[in-house]
Amino acid sequence: MVNMDRFYYLCSMTFLQLLQRNGETIFICPVTMTNQTHFDEIAVQENTQATFSYHLEDETRAYVNDDVFAIEIKLCENGSYHGLCKCRSMFDNNIFCKNQRNFVTCDVYNSEILLSLLVKRTYSDIIWELYRQDSTPRVIKLTTLQVTYLAKVTGLKVNGREVNETVVIDENQEVSVSCSFINGKPPVSVRMLDQTGNAHSSTRHGRSPLTLSLGEFRCQDVWPTIRCEAPGSELNRSVAVLGRCLPQFSHTETQVLSLVKVLEEGMTLGLKSYTSNIRKCHMNKLSPQPARSEVKCNLSGSAPDFNLTLLFPVESRIGEGIWTLHVITELGSANITFVLINNTGQFGDRGPVMTTGNSRLRTSE
């Protein structure tokens, strides 16, 4: 009759299993299992110091008949076992342990062998192997490690190019965003969200990268900000997609435009633009008498949302009337029309509605 312990030993030493589970490579080390093997399973977080122990129970001493024996502790990492420490029993029943690696500590306290080490995600099993003369080594304890770790977002690309915070896109260009990540253990939901917090693409067990198609970019549409996030990730990534378009003024109803107040305090308007490069600003008066005046304009904020502040010198020729502000960029002119008056009472509690427009630059202005 075949010795079953010997059979298990030969089988386990013959096969090294390499598995794929949820996109993760799982290595399993071969091990000699007997009916005397103690099993336990421990969940431990990556990069934490953990302590493992084995108590020298009565059945262990019965194995060796009070003779000299040794216990070797081995660690399975990436499918291969590495010795961590050896503990030997002498005739006087004293046990001495010696480290085999500089990143572990082995000791004996009250007939209990203690092993301490910093856990990595590549660790899977710890075996406690008993050696005695004229006998096949036996695994007296097998500790299965369930190493947990956090997910990590590793990169964000737009149309295949790595980006950092912003990317400039031409109008009518197709836009595709991809997020690279390493999922955690246990896996979490990795998501791609827009600026309102709505999730457009997500995966829990899928493999990196996570992709999202935004279709054709149009200047008049909302310029999206896409964020890739994974719970627990130290660094989530986001990108604002900016259009290489003419600047756009905010479409809002404006408070009463008092001429005196505008001349004294200036005027600030919201401006959406992919660039802060404003060449110049000027104002044209439409009625009752046509006029033109250069004005000083300053931008604050960051793309795409700027504030454009107009400042008027003391000698400014700005007066009552209907005015159009022109903001000149490398692409052309964006404009907004409004009314300046001395007596705002005629408009009630709210001022006139501003109108906006733009045109491609065809002259040298």
Coordinates of C-alpha atoms in Angstrom, one line a residue:
M1 CA 0.0 0.0 0.0
V2 CA 1.3 3.4 -0.9
N3 CA 2.2 5.7 2.0
M4 CA -0.2 8.6 1.7
D5 CA 2.0 11.1 3.3
R6 CA 4.7 10.3 0.8
F7 CA 2.2 10.5 -2.0
Y8 CA 1.1 14.0 -0.9
Y9 CA 4.7 15.0 -0.6
L10 CA 5.6 13.9 -4.1
C11 CA 2.5 15.5 -5.7
S12 CA 3.0 18.8 -3.9
M13 CA 6.7 19.0 -4.9
T14 CA 5.8 18.2 -8.6
F15 CA 3.3 20.9 -9.3
L16 CA 3.6 24.7 -8.8
Q17 CA 0.3 26.3 -9.6
L18 CA 0.1 29.7 -11.2
L19 CA -3.4 31.1 -11.1
Q20 CA -5.2 34.2 -12.5
R21 CA -7.9 35.5 -10.3
N22 CA -9.6 38.9 -10.9
G23 CA -6.7 40.0 -13.0
E24 CA -4.2 39.3 -10.2
T25 CA -1.4 36.7 -10.4
I26 CA -1.6 34.2 -7.6
F27 CA 1.3 32.0 -6.8
I28 CA 0.9 28.9 -4.7
C29 CA 4.0 27.2 -3.2
P30 CA 4.1 23.4 -3.0
V31 CA 3.8 22.1 0.6
T32 CA 3.9 18.7 2.4
M33 CA 0.6 18.2 4.2
T34 CA -0.1 15.5 6.8
N35 CA -2.9 14.8 9.2
Q36 CA -0.7 16.4 11.9
T37 CA -0.5 19.8 10.1
H38 CA -2.1 22.7 11.9
F39 CA -3.8 25.2 9.6
D40 CA -4.7 28.8 10.1
E41 CA -5.5 31.8 7.9
I42 CA -4.6 35.4 8.9
A43 CA -5.7 38.7 7.2
V44 CA -3.0 41.3 7.5
Q45 CA -2.5 44.7 5.9
E46 CA 0.4 45.3 3.6
N47 CA 3.4 47.1 5.1
T48 CA 2.5 46.3 8.7
Q49 CA 4.6 44.5 11.2
A50 CA 3.0 41.1 12.1
T51 CA 3.9 38.5 14.6
F52 CA 3.3 34.7 14.1
S53 CA 3.7 32.0 16.6
Y54 CA 3.9 28.2 17.1
H55 CA 3.5 26.6 20.5
L56 CA 5.6 23.5 21.1
E57 CA 2.6 21.3 22.0
D58 CA 2.8 17.8 23.6
E59 CA 2.2 16.1 20.3
T60 CA 5.2 17.9 18.8
R61 CA 7.5 16.6 21.5
A62 CA 6.0 13.1 21.0
Y63 CA 7.1 13.3 17.4
V64 CA 10.7 13.6 18.4
N65 CA 10.7 11.3 21.4
D66 CA 12.7 13.9 23.4
D67 CA 15.4 13.7 20.8
V68 CA 17.2 16.5 19.0
F69 CA 15.0 18.1 16.4
A70 CA 14.8 21.3 14.3
I71 CA 12.0 23.6 13.1
E72 CA 12.6 25.7 10.1
I73 CA 10.2 28.5 9.2
K74 CA 9.8 29.3 5.5
L75 CA 8.0 32.0 3.6
C76 CA 6.3 31.6 0.3
E77 CA 6.9 34.7 -2.0
N78 CA 6.0 34.7 -5.7
G79 CA 5.8 30.9 -5.8
S80 CA 9.1 30.1 -4.1
Y81 CA 9.9 29.3 -0.5
H82 CA 12.7 31.2 1.4
G83 CA 14.0 30.2 4.8
L84 CA 13.4 32.8 7.5
C85 CA 14.9 31.2 10.6
K86 CA 15.9 27.8 12.2
C87 CA 15.1 26.7 15.7
R88 CA 16.9 23.8 17.2
S89 CA 16.2 21.7 20.3
M90 CA 19.1 20.3 22.3
F91 CA 19.2 17.3 24.7
D92 CA 18.5 19.6 27.7
N93 CA 15.2 20.7 25.9
N94 CA 16.5 24.2 25.4
I95 CA 15.5 25.8 22.1
F96 CA 17.6 28.3 20.1
C97 CA 16.5 30.2 17.1
K98 CA 18.7 31.8 14.4
N99 CA 17.5 34.3 11.8
Q100 CA 18.3 33.6 8.2
R101 CA 17.1 37.0 6.8
N102 CA 17.8 40.4 8.1
F103 CA 14.2 41.6 7.8
V104 CA 12.8 39.0 10.3
T105 CA 13.1 38.4 14.0
C106 CA 12.8 34.9 15.5
D107 CA 12.7 34.1 19.2
V108 CA 11.5 31.6 21.8
Y109 CA 9.4 32.6 24.8
N110 CA 7.8 30.1 27.2
S111 CA 8.0 27.2 24.7
E112 CA 6.5 29.4 22.0
I113 CA 8.4 30.2 18.8
L114 CA 7.7 33.8 17.7
L115 CA 8.3 35.2 14.2
S116 CA 8.0 38.9 13.4
L117 CA 8.3 40.5 9.9
L118 CA 7.0 43.3 7.8
V119 CA 4.3 42.0 5.5
K120 CA 4.4 42.5 1.7
R121 CA 1.7 41.8 -0.8
T122 CA 3.8 39.2 -2.5
Y123 CA 3.7 37.0 0.6
S124 CA 1.2 34.1 0.6
D125 CA 2.1 31.3 3.1
I126 CA 4.3 30.6 6.1
I127 CA 5.2 27.0 6.9
W128 CA 6.7 25.6 10.1
E129 CA 8.6 22.5 9.0
L130 CA 9.8 19.8 11.5
Y131 CA 13.1 17.9 10.9
R132 CA 14.3 14.9 12.8
Q133 CA 16.8 12.1 12.0
D134 CA 15.7 9.4 9.6
S135 CA 12.4 11.0 8.9
T136 CA 10.8 12.9 6.0
P137 CA 10.4 16.6 6.9
R138 CA 6.8 17.4 8.0
V139 CA 4.9 20.6 7.9
I140 CA 3.6 21.0 11.4
K141 CA 1.9 24.3 10.7
L142 CA 0.7 26.1 7.6
T143 CA -0.3 29.8 7.9
T144 CA -2.1 31.2 4.9
L145 CA -1.7 35.0 4.5
Q146 CA -4.5 37.1 3.1
V147 CA -2.5 40.3 2.5
T148 CA -4.8 43.3 2.1
Y149 CA -3.8 46.5 0.4
L150 CA -5.3 49.7 -0.9
A151 CA -6.1 50.5 -4.5
K152 CA -3.9 53.0 -6.4
V153 CA -4.6 55.2 -9.4
T154 CA -1.4 55.3 -11.4
G155 CA -2.1 57.4 -14.5
L156 CA -4.6 59.4 -16.6
K157 CA -4.5 59.7 -20.3
V158 CA -6.5 61.7 -22.9
N159 CA -6.4 60.3 -26.4
G160 CA -3.4 58.1 -25.4
R161 CA -1.3 60.9 -24.0
E162 CA -0.5 61.2 -20.3
V163 CA -2.0 64.4 -18.9
N164 CA -1.6 66.5 -15.8
E165 CA -4.6 68.5 -14.6
T166 CA -5.5 70.1 -18.0
V167 CA -5.5 69.2 -21.7
V168 CA -6.3 71.4 -24.7
I169 CA -8.6 69.9 -27.4
D170 CA -9.6 71.3 -30.8
E171 CA -13.2 71.7 -31.6
N172 CA -14.8 68.6 -33.2
Q173 CA -12.0 66.4 -32.0
E174 CA -12.9 63.0 -30.5
V175 CA -12.0 62.8 -26.8
S176 CA -11.3 59.5 -25.0
V177 CA -10.1 59.3 -21.4
S178 CA -8.4 56.3 -19.8
C179 CA -7.4 55.7 -16.2
S180 CA -4.7 53.3 -15.2
F181 CA -4.9 51.7 -11.7
I182 CA -3.9 48.8 -9.5
N183 CA -7.0 47.6 -7.6
G184 CA -6.8 46.7 -4.0
K185 CA -7.3 43.6 -2.1
P186 CA -10.2 43.2 -1.4
P187 CA -11.0 45.0 -4.7
V188 CA -12.9 48.3 -4.6
S189 CA -14.9 50.1 -7.3
V190 CA -12.7 52.3 -9.5
R191 CA -14.8 55.1 -11.1
M192 CA -14.5 57.9 -13.6
L193 CA -16.7 60.9 -12.7
D194 CA -17.6 64.3 -14.2
Q195 CA -17.5 67.6 -12.4
T196 CA -21.0 67.1 -11.0
G197 CA -20.0 63.8 -9.3
N198 CA -21.9 61.5 -11.8
A199 CA -20.1 58.3 -12.5
H200 CA -19.7 57.5 -16.2
S201 CA -17.5 54.4 -16.1
S202 CA -16.6 52.1 -13.3
T203 CA -15.2 48.7 -12.5
R204 CA -14.6 46.5 -9.5
H205 CA -13.1 43.4 -11.0
G206 CA -12.1 44.7 -14.4
R207 CA -8.5 45.1 -15.5
S208 CA -6.7 48.4 -16.0
P209 CA -7.2 50.7 -17.8
L210 CA -10.7 52.1 -17.3
T211 CA -11.8 54.0 -20.4
L212 CA -14.5 56.6 -21.2
S213 CA -15.4 58.1 -24.5
L214 CA -16.7 61.7 -24.5
G215 CA -17.4 62.0 -28.2
E216 CA -16.7 65.1 -30.2
F217 CA -15.7 68.2 -28.3
R218 CA -17.8 71.3 -29.0
C219 CA -16.9 74.8 -27.8
Q220 CA -20.5 75.7 -26.9
D221 CA -20.9 72.5 -24.7
V222 CA -19.9 72.2 -21.1
W223 CA -16.1 71.7 -20.8
P224 CA -15.8 68.5 -18.8
T225 CA -13.6 67.8 -15.9
I226 CA -13.0 64.0 -15.5
R227 CA -11.8 62.5 -12.3
C228 CA -10.6 58.9 -11.7
E229 CA -10.8 57.8 -8.2
A230 CA -10.5 54.6 -6.1
P231 CA -11.4 54.5 -2.4
G232 CA -8.2 54.6 -0.3
S233 CA -5.9 55.6 -3.2
E234 CA -3.3 58.1 -2.0
L235 CA -3.4 60.0 -5.3
N236 CA -6.6 60.2 -7.4
R237 CA -6.3 61.9 -10.7
S238 CA -8.4 64.5 -12.6
V239 CA -8.1 66.4 -15.9
A240 CA -10.0 69.5 -17.1
V241 CA -10.7 69.3 -20.9
L242 CA -10.2 72.8 -22.4
G243 CA -11.3 73.8 -25.8
R244 CA -9.1 75.8 -28.2
C245 CA -12.0 78.2 -28.6
L246 CA -12.7 81.9 -28.5
P247 CA -13.3 83.2 -25.0
Q248 CA -16.8 83.0 -23.7
F249 CA -18.4 85.5 -21.3
S250 CA -20.7 84.2 -18.6
H251 CA -24.3 84.4 -19.7
T252 CA -25.9 86.0 -16.7
E253 CA -28.2 88.9 -16.1
T254 CA -26.1 91.8 -14.7
Q255 CA -26.8 94.0 -11.8
V256 CA -27.4 97.7 -12.5
L257 CA -24.4 99.1 -14.3
S258 CA -23.8 102.5 -12.7
L259 CA -21.4 104.6 -14.7
V260 CA -20.0 106.3 -11.6
K261 CA -19.5 103.0 -9.9
V262 CA -17.9 101.3 -12.9
L263 CA -15.4 104.3 -13.4
E264 CA -14.5 104.3 -9.7
E265 CA -14.3 100.6 -8.9
G266 CA -13.9 98.9 -12.3
M267 CA -16.0 96.0 -13.6
T268 CA -15.4 92.3 -13.3
L269 CA -16.9 89.7 -15.7
G270 CA -16.7 85.9 -15.8
L271 CA -14.7 84.6 -18.8
K272 CA -14.2 81.0 -19.9
S273 CA -10.9 80.5 -21.8
Y274 CA -8.3 77.8 -22.4
T275 CA -5.5 80.5 -22.1
S276 CA -4.7 83.6 -20.1
N277 CA -3.1 85.2 -23.1
I278 CA -5.3 88.3 -23.7
R279 CA -3.6 90.6 -26.2
K280 CA -5.7 93.7 -25.4
C281 CA -9.2 95.0 -24.6
H282 CA -11.1 97.9 -26.1
M283 CA -14.7 99.3 -25.9
N284 CA -16.8 100.6 -28.7
K285 CA -19.7 102.9 -28.0
L286 CA -22.7 102.2 -30.2
S287 CA -25.0 105.1 -29.3
P288 CA -25.9 107.9 -29.1
Q289 CA -22.4 109.0 -30.4
P290 CA -20.0 106.3 -31.7
A291 CA -16.7 106.2 -29.8
R292 CA -13.7 103.9 -29.1
S293 CA -11.6 103.6 -25.9
E294 CA -8.7 101.3 -24.9
V295 CA -9.2 99.8 -21.5
K296 CA -6.9 98.0 -19.1
C297 CA -8.0 94.4 -18.4
N298 CA -6.6 91.9 -15.9
L299 CA -7.2 88.2 -15.7
S300 CA -7.4 86.3 -12.4
G301 CA -8.1 82.7 -11.7
S302 CA -7.1 79.7 -13.8
A303 CA -8.2 78.0 -17.0
P304 CA -10.9 77.6 -17.9
D305 CA -12.7 79.9 -15.4
F306 CA -11.2 83.4 -15.2
N307 CA -12.4 86.7 -13.9
L308 CA -11.8 89.6 -16.3
T309 CA -11.4 92.9 -14.4
L310 CA -11.7 96.2 -16.4
L311 CA -9.9 99.3 -14.9
F312 CA -10.6 102.8 -16.2
P313 CA -8.1 105.7 -15.9
V314 CA -9.2 109.0 -14.6
E315 CA -9.0 110.6 -18.1
S316 CA -11.2 107.8 -19.5
R317 CA -13.7 108.9 -22.1
I318 CA -16.2 106.3 -21.0
G319 CA -19.6 107.8 -20.6
E320 CA -23.3 106.9 -20.8
G321 CA -24.5 104.7 -23.6
I322 CA -24.5 101.3 -25.1
W323 CA -21.0 99.8 -25.1
T324 CA -19.4 96.7 -26.5
L325 CA -16.3 95.2 -24.9
H326 CA -13.9 93.4 -27.2
V327 CA -11.4 91.0 -25.8
I328 CA -8.7 90.2 -28.4
T329 CA -6.9 86.8 -28.3
E330 CA -4.8 84.8 -30.8
L331 CA -7.9 83.2 -32.2
G332 CA -10.1 86.3 -32.6
S333 CA -12.4 88.6 -30.7
A334 CA -14.9 87.8 -28.0
N335 CA -17.4 90.6 -27.1
I336 CA -20.1 91.5 -24.7
T337 CA -22.6 94.4 -24.9
F338 CA -24.0 96.3 -22.0
V339 CA -25.4 99.7 -21.0
L340 CA -23.8 102.3 -18.8
I341 CA -26.1 105.0 -17.3
N342 CA -26.0 107.6 -14.6
N343 CA -29.6 107.1 -13.4
T344 CA -30.2 103.4 -12.9
G345 CA -33.7 103.9 -11.5
Q346 CA -35.3 103.5 -14.9
F347 CA -34.4 99.8 -14.9
G348 CA -35.9 99.0 -11.5
D349 CA -34.0 96.6 -9.3
R350 CA -32.2 94.9 -12.1
G351 CA -30.1 96.3 -14.9
P352 CA -30.2 95.6 -18.6
V353 CA -29.4 92.1 -19.9
M354 CA -25.9 91.7 -21.3
T355 CA -25.5 90.2 -24.8
T356 CA -22.4 88.3 -25.9
G357 CA -20.8 87.3 -29.1
N358 CA -17.4 86.5 -30.7
S359 CA -15.7 86.5 -34.1
R360 CA -12.6 85.0 -35.6
L361 CA -9.7 87.4 -36.0
R362 CA -9.4 88.5 -39.6
T363 CA -7.4 91.7 -39.1
S364 CA -4.3 92.8 -37.2
E365 CA -6.2 94.3 -34.4

